[in-house]
Tab-separated table of C-alpha atoms in Angstrom:
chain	number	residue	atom	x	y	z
A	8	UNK	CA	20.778	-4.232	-16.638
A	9	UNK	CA	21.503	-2.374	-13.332
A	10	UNK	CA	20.788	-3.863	-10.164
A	11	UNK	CA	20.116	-2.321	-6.644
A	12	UNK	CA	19.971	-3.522	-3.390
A	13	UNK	CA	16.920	-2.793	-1.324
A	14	UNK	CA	19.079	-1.070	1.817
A	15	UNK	CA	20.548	1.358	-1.177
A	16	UNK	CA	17.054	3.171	-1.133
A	17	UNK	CA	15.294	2.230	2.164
A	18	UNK	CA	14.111	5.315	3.527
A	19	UNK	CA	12.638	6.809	6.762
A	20	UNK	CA	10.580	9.794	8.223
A	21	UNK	CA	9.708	11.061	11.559
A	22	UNK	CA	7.705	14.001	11.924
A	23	UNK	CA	5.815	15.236	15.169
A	24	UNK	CA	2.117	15.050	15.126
A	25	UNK	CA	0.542	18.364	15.867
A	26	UNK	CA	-3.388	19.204	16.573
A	27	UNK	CA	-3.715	20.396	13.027
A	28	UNK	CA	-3.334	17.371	11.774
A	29	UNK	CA	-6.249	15.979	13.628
A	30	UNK	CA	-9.873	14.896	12.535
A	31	UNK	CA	-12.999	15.690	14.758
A	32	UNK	CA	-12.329	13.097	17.303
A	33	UNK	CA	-8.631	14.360	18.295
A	34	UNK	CA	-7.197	11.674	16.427
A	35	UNK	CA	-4.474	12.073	13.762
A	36	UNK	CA	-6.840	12.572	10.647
A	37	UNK	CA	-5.706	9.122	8.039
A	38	UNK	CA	-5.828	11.573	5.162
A	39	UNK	CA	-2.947	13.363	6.623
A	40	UNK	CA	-1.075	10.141	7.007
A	41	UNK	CA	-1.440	8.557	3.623
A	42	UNK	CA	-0.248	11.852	2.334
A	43	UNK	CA	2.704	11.448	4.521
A	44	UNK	CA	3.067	7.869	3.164
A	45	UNK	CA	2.894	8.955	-0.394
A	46	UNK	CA	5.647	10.706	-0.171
A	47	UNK	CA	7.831	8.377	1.514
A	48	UNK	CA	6.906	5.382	-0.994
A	49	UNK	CA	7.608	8.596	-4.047
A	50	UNK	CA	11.098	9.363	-2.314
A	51	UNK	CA	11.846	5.671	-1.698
A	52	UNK	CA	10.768	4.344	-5.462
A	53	UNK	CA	12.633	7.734	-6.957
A	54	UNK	CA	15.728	6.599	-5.365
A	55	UNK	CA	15.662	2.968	-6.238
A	56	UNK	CA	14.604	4.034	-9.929
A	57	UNK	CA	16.736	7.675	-10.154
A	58	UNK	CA	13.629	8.873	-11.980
A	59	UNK	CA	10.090	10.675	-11.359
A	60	UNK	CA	7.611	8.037	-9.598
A	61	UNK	CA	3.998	8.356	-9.389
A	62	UNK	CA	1.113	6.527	-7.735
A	63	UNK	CA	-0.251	3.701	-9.293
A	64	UNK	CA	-1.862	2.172	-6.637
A	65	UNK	CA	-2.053	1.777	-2.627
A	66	UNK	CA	-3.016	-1.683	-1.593
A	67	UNK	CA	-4.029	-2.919	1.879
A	68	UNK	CA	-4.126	0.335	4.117
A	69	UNK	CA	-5.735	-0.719	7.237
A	70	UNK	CA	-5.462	1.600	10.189
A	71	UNK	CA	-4.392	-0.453	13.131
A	72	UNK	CA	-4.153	1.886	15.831
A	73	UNK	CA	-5.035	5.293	16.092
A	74	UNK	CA	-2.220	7.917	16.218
A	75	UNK	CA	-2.554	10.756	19.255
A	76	UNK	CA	-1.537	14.466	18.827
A	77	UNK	CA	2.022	14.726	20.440
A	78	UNK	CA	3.122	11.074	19.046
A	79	UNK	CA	6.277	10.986	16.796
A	80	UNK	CA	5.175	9.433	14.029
A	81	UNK	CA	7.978	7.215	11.630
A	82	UNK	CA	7.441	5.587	8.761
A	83	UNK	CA	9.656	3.413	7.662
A	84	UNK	CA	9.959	2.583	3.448
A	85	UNK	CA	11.575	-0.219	1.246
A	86	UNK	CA	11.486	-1.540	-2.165
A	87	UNK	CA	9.573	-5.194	-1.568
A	88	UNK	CA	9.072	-6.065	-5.220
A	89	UNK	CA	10.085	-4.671	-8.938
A	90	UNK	CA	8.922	-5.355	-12.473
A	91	UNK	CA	9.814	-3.551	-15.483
A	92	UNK	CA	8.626	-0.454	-14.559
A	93	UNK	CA	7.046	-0.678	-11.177
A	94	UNK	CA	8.121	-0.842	-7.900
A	95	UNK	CA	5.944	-1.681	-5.000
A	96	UNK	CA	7.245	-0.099	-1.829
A	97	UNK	CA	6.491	-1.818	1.537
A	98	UNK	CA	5.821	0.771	3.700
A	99	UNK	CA	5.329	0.283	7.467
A	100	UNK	CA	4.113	3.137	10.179
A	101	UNK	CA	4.406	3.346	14.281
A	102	UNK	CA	4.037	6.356	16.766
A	103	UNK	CA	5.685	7.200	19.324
A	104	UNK	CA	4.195	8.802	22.807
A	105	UNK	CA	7.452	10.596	23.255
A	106	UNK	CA	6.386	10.746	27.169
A	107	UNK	CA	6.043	7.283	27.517
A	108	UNK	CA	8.073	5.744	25.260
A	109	UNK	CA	5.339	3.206	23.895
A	110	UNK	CA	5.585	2.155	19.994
A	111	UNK	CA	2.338	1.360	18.597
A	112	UNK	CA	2.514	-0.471	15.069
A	113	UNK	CA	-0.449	1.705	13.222
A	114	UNK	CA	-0.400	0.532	9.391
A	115	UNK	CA	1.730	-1.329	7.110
A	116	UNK	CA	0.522	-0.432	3.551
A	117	UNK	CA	1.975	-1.173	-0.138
A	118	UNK	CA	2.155	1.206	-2.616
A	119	UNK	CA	2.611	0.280	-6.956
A	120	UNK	CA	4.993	3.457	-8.377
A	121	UNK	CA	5.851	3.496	-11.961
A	122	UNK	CA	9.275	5.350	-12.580
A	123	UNK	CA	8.672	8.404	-15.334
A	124	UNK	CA	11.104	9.907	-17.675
A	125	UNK	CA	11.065	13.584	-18.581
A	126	UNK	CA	8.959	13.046	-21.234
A	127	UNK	CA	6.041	11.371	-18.722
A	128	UNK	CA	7.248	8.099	-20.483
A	129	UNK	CA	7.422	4.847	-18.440
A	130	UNK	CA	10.880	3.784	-18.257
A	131	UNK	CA	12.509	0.759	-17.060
A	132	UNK	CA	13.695	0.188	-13.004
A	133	UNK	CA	17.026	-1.583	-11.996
A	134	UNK	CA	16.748	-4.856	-11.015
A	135	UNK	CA	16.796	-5.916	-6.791
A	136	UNK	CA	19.105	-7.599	-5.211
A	137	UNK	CA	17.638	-9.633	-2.157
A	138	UNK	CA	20.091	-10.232	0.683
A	139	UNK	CA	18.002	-12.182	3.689
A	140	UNK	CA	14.803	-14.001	4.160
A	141	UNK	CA	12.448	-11.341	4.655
A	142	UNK	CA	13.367	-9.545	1.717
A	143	UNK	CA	12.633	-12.805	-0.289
A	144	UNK	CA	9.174	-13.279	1.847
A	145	UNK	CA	8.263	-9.494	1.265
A	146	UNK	CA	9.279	-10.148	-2.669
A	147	UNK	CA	6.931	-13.563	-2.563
A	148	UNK	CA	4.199	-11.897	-0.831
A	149	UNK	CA	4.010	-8.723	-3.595
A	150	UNK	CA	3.764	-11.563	-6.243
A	151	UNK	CA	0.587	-13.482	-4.424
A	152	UNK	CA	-1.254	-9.895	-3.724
A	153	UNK	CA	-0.452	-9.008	-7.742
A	154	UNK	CA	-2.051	-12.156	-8.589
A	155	UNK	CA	-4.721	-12.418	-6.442
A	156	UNK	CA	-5.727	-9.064	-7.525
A	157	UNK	CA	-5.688	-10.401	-11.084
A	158	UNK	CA	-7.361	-13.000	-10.214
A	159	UNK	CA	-10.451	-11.006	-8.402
A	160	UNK	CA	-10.476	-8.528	-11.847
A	161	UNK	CA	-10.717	-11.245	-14.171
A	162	UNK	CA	-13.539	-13.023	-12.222
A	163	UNK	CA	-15.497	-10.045	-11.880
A	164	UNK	CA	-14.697	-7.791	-14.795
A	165	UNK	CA	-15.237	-10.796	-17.208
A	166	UNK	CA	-17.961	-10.537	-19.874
A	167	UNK	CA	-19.775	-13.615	-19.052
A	168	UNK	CA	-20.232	-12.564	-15.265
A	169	UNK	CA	-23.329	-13.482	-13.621
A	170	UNK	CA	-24.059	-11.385	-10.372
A	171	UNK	CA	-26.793	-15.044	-9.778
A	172	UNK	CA	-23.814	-17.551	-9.688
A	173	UNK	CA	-23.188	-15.630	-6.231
A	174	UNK	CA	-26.660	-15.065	-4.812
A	175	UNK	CA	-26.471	-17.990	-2.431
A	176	UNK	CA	-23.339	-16.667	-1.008
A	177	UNK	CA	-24.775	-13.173	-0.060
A	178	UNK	CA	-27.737	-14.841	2.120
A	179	UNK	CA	-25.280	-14.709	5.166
A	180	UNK	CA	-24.550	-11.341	4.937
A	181	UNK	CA	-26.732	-7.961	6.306
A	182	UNK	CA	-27.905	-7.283	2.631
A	183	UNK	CA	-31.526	-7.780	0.634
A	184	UNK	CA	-31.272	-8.585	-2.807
A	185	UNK	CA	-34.206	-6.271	-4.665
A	186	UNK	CA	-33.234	-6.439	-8.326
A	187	UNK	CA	-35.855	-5.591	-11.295
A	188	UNK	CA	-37.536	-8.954	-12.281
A	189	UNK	CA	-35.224	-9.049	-15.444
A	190	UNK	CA	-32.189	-8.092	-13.741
């Protein structure tokens, strides 16, 4: 087995936000930017893998900040966990106000790619080599979100689920319960 190290296919991208890609508000639109970070977590998991990627999944994408027309915006991409043939790419994003020179951090987002052969086949990834702490906290924190989603599926995907086990825990929330009598 192969192994990589994470600088080998940490990647970058700056483009210039224009008023096209704004929503109704003047605000960069956050379609337009998880397209944008789609492709950097592709170009970063192709080059770790030297295969096709594609999407399996996009975890945590909270929009911290909103991004102006004018800003540079740069994301920034590594490789923060692998398994046998996924990757899951950190992938953090700030603007710029090129007048000003004020950095805003606006998302940090993680995103599961499977590497593809020609065939559409899954294939297997190198292995990572971790060289610092951060890499080995980013690496530990992929693992807890992978099984904490497992976690969440099993409890509520399981067949002996009972939407009354958690009825008392919905009474402090903005919500009325109106299920059929036999519900």
């Amino acid at each position: 087995m192969s192994y990589k190290t994470i600088d080998s296919s940490r990647i970058s991208m700056s483009q210039l936000m224009q008023p096209s890609h704004s929503n109704f508000s003047g605000k960069i639109h956050g379609g337009y930017i998880l397209n944008l970070m789609d492709q950097i977590a592709f170009a970063c998991a192709s080059k770790h893998s030297e295969t096709y990627c594609v999407t399996a999944s996009v975890d945590t994408v909270d929009f911290l900040n909103p991004i102006e027309i004018g800003d540079l915006v740069t994301m920034k991409a590594s490789i923060n966990h692998i398994g046998h043939t996924s990757m899951v790419v950190g992938i953090r994003v700030e603007s710029e106000n090129i007048r000003t020179g004020e950095i805003k951090h606006c998302n940090s987002s993680y995103f599961t790619m499977v590497a593809k052969n020609d065939l559409g086949k899954s294939v297997d990834v190198p292995g990572l080599i971790i060289n610092d702490k951060t890499e080995v906290k980013r690496f530990l924190k992929a693992l807890k979100r992978k099984e904490t989603k497992q976690s969440r599926q099993s409890e509520f995907n399981s067949e002996d689920f009972s939407h009354t086990d958690y009825l008392e825990d919905l009474k402090s929330y903005k919500v009325k319960i109106d299920l059929p009598e036999n519900y």
